[in-house]
Short mmCIF file of C-alpha atoms and ligand atoms in Angstrom, two decimals:
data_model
loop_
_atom_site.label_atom_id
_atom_site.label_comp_id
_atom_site.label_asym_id
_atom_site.label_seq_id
_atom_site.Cartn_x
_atom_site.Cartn_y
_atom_site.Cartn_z
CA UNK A 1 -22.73 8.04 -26.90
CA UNK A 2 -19.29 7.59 -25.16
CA UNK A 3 -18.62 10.69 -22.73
CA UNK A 4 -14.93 12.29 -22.37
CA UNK A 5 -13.36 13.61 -19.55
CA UNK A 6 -10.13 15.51 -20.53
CA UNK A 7 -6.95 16.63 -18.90
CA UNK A 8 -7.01 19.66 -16.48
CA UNK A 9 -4.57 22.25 -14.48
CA UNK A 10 -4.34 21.09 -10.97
CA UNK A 11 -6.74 23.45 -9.26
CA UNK A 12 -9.19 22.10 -11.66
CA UNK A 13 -7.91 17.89 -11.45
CA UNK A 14 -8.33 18.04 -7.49
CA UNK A 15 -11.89 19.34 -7.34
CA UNK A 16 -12.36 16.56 -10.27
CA UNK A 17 -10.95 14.37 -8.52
CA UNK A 18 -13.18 15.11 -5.45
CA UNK A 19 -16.63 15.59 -7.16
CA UNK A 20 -15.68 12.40 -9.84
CA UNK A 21 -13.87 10.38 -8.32
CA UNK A 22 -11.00 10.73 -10.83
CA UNK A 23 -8.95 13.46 -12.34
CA UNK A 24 -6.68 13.67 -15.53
CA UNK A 25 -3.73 15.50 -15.41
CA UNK A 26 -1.00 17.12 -17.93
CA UNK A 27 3.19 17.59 -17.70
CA UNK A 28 3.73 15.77 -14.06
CA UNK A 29 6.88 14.01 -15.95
CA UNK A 30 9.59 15.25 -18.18
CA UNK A 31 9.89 13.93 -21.59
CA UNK A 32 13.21 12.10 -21.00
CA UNK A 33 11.48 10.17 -17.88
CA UNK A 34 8.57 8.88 -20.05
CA UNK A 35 11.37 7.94 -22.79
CA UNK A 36 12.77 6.25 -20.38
CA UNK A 37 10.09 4.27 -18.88
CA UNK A 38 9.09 3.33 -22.63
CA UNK A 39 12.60 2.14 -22.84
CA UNK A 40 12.54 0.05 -19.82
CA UNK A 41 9.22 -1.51 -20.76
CA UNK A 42 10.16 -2.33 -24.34
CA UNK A 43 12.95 -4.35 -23.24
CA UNK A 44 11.13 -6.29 -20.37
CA UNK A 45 8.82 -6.91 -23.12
CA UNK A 46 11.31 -8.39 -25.42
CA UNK A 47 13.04 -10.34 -22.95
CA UNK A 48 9.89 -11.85 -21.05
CA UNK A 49 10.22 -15.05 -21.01
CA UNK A 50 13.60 -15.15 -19.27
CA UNK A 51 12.62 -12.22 -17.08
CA UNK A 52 9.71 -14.39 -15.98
CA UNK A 53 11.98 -17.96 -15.38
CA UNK A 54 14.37 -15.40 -13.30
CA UNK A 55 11.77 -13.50 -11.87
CA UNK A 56 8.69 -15.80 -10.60
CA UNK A 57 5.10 -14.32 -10.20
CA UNK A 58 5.97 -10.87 -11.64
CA UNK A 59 4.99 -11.16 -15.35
CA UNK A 60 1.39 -11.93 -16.05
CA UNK A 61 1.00 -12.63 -19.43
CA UNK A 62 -2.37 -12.83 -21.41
CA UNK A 63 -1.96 -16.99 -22.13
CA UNK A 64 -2.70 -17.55 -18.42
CA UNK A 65 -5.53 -15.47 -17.90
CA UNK A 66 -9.31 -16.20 -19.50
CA UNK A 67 -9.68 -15.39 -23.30
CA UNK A 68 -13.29 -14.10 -22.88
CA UNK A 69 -11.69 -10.72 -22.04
CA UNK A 70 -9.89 -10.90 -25.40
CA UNK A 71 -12.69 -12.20 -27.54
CA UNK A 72 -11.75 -15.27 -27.84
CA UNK A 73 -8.32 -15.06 -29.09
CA UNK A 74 -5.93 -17.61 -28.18
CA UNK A 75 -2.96 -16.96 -30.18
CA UNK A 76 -1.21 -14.25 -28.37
CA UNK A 77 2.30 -15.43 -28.24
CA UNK A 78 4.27 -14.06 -25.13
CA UNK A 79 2.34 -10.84 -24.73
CA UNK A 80 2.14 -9.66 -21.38
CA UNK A 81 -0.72 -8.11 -19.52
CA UNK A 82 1.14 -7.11 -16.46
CA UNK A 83 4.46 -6.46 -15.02
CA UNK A 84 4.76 -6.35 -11.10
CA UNK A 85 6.99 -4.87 -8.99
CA UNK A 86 8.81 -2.51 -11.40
CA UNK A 87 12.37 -1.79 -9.32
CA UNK A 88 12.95 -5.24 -9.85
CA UNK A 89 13.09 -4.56 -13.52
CA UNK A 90 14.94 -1.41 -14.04
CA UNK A 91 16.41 1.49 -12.55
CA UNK A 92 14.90 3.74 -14.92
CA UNK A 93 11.40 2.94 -13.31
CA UNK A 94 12.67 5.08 -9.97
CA UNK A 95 11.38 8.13 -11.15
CA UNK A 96 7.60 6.69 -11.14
CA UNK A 97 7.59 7.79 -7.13
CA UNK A 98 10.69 9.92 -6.86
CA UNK A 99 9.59 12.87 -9.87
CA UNK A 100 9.25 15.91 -7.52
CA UNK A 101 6.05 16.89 -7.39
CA UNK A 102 4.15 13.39 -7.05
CA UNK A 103 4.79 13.37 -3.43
CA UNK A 104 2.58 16.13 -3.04
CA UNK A 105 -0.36 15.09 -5.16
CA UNK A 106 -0.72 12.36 -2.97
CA UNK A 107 -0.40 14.46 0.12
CA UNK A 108 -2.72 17.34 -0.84
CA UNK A 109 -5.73 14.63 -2.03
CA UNK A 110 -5.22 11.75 1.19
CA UNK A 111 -4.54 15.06 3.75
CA UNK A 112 -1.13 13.03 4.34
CA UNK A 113 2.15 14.59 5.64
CA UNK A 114 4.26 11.34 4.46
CA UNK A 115 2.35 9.03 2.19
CA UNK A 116 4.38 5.94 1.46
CA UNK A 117 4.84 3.66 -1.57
CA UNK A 118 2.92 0.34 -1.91
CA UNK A 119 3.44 -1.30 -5.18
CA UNK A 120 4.12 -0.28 -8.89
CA UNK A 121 2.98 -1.74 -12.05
CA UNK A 122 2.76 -1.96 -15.21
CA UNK A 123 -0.86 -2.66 -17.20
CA UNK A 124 -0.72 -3.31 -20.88
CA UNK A 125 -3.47 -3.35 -23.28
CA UNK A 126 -1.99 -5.32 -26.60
CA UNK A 127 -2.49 -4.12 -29.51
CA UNK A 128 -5.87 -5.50 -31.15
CA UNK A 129 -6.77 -7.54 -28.43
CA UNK A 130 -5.50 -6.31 -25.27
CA UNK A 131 -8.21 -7.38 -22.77
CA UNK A 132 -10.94 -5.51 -21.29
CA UNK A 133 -10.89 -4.98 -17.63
CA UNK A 134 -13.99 -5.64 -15.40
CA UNK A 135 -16.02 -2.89 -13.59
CA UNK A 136 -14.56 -2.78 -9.96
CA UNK A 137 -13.05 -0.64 -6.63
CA UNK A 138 -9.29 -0.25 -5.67
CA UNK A 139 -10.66 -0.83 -2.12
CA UNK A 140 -10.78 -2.78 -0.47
CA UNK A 141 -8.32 -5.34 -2.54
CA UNK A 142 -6.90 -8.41 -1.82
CA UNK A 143 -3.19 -7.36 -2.91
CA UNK A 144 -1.80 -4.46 -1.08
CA UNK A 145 -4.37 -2.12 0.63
CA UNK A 146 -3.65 -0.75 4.11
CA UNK A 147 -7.03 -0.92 5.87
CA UNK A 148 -7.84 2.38 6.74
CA UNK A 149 -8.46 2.87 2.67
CA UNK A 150 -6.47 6.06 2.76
CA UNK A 151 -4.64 5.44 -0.35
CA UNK A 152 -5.30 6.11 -4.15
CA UNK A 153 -3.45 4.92 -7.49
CA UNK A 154 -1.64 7.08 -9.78
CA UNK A 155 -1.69 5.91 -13.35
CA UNK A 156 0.72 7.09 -16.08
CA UNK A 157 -0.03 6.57 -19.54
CA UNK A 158 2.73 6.50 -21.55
CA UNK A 159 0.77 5.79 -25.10
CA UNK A 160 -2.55 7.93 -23.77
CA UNK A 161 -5.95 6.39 -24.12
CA UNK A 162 -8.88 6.89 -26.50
CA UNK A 163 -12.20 5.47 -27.37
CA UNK A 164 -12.11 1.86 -28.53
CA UNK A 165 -8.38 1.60 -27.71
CA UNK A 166 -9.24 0.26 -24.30
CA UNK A 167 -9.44 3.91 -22.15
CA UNK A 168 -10.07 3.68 -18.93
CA UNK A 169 -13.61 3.92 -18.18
CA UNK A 170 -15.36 5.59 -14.88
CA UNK A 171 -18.49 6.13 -12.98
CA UNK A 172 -18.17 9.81 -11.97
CA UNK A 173 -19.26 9.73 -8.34
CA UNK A 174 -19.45 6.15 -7.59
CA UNK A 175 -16.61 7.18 -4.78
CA UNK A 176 -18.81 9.04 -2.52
CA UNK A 177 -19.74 7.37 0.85
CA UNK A 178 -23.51 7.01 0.20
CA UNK A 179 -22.84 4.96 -3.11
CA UNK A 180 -23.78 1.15 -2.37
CA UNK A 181 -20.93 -0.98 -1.10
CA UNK A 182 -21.87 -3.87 -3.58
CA UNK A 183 -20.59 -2.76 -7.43
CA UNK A 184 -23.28 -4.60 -9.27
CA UNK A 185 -26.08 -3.50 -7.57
CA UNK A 186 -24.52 -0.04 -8.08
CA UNK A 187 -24.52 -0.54 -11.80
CA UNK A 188 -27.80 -2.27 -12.06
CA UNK A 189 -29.20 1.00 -10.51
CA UNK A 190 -27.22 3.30 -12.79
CA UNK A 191 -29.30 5.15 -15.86
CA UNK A 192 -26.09 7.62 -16.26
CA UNK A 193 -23.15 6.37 -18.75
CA UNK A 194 -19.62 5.63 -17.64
CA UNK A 195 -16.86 8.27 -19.08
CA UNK A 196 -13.86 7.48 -20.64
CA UNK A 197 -10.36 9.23 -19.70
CA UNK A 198 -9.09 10.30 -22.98
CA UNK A 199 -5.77 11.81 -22.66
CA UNK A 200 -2.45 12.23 -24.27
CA UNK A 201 0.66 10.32 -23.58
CA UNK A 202 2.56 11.41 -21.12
CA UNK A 203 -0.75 12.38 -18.38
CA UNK A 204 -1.43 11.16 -15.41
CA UNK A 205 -4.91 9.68 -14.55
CA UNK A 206 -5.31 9.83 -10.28
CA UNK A 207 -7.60 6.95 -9.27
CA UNK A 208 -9.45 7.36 -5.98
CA UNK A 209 -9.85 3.88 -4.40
CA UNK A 210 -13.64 3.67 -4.04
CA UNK A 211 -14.73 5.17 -7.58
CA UNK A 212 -15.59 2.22 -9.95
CA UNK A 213 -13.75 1.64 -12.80
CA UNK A 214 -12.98 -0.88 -15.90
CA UNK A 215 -12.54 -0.48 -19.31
CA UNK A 216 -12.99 -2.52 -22.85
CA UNK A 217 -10.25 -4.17 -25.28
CA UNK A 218 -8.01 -2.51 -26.74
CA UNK A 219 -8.62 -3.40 -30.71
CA UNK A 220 -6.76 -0.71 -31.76
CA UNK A 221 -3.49 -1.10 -33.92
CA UNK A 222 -1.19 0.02 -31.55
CA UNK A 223 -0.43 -0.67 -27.53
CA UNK A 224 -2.28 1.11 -24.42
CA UNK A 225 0.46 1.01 -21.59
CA UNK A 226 -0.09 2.44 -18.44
CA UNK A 227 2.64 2.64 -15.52
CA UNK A 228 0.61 2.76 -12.12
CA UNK A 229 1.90 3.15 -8.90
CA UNK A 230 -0.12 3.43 -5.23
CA UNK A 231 0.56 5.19 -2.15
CA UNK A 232 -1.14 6.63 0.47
CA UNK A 233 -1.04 5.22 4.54
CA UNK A 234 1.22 2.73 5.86
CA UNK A 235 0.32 -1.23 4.81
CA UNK A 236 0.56 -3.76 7.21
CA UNK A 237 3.60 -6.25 7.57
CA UNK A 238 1.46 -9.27 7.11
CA UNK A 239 0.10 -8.16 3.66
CA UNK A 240 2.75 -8.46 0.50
CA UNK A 241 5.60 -6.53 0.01
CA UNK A 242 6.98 -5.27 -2.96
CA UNK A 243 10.92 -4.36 -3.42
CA UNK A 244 9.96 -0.87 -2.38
CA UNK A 245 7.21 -1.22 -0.85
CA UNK A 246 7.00 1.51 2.55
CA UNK A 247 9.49 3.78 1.02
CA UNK A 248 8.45 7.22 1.31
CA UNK A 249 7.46 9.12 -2.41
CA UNK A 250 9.86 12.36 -3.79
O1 LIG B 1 -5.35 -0.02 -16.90
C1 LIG B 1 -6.50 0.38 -16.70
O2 LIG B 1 -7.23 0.75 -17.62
C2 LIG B 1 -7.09 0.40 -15.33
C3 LIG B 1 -6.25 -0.22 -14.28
C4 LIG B 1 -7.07 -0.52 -13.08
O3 LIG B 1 -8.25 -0.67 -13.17
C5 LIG B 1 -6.49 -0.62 -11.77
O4 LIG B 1 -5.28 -0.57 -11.59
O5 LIG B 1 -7.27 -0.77 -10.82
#
């Protein structure tokens, strides 16, 4: 049986998010922001393959990557899996970082005066065969990741998540210090089940870098997109840089 971890105040989401590794919270962004995130996505969606021509490298769509993750399926048209590097996209994507109030969520949990941006995203699970996504660590990564590891992701899911509609799935704990560097040996030795983060849309789901995480297909009938952004120390200026990357959050 599938266990549930479920949306909390933000007393209660931090010592989650210390003890698990993970931490689901409720309200962090009005209802006219999320409507207008949805918005934005919608139309980078319907537009993607000239977005993609103008905009090289920043749409990943599910044709390029490996169909095993998707059962199989081939057919999948233009659907995209990621987009990179929201500000490029749209405006309306400013208040990922800038909401008041996510500045200090990732100050209280990294201990961090002035945490600063490193990259946004968007992940989408398709409808009915959005693909499942492998059991790994934010850190260390080979995209953006200042080395310290004094960083974490904030993920905003705009449609929610539930069982067998591709939720993001944890191992409560795997953060800590003492758990084994190496994730499948971690797994192999694991008797305890991974828990899903079922929540509405609209919460936030805050990811700490070293807990492991993954999550199966989407085969529901309807999307599963997530907005994420990271932040935490300073990255170096010979790693990637996004259009805002280094800019400070609130
Ligand atoms: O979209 C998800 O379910 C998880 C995303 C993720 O694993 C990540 O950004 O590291």
């Amino acid at each position: 049986m599938i266990r549930h971890a479920w949306p909390r105040g933000w007393a209660a989401a931090k010592a989650d998010y210390a003890a698990q590794g993970f931490a689901i919270l409720s309200g962090l962004y009005p209802p006219s922001v999320l409507a207008g995130f949805a918005a934005a996505l919608t139309q980078i969606e319907e537009n993607a393959e000239a977005l993609a021509a103008r905009l090289p490298g920043k749409l990943v769509f599910e044709r390029d990557l490996p169909a095993h993750r998707r059962d199989g399926l081939t057919d999948v048209g233009a659907a995209l899996f990621l987009v990179n590097d929201l500000a490029l996209f749209a405006a309306a994507f400013r208040p990922l970082h800038e909401t008041p109030g996510v500045k200090g969520i990732f100050s209280e949990l990294l201990g961090m005066d002035q945490p600063v941006l490193h990259y946004t995203n968007a992940t989408i699970k398709q409808a009915r065969f959005g693909r499942a996504i492998a059991w790994h660590r934010d850190f260390p990564n080979r995209y953006i990741c200042p080395p310290d590891g004094r960083y974490l992701r904030l993920m905003l899911c705009l449609d929610g998540m539930t069982d067998g509609a591709g939720a993001t799935m944890f191992y409560p704990g795997s953060q800590r210090e003492d758990a084994t560097d190496d994730v499948a040996a971690y797994l192999a030795a694991q008797s305890g089940m991974p828990v899903a983060a079922v929540c509405a849309p609209g919460d936030v789901v805050l990811i700490h870098p070293r807990v492991i995480h993954g999550g199966g297909m989407n085969r529901a009938a309807r999307p599963r997109r997530n907005l994420i952004l990271q932040a935490g120390s300073p990255v170096p200026a010979t790693q990637p840089h996004e259009q805002l990357t280094g800019q400070g959050l609130g």
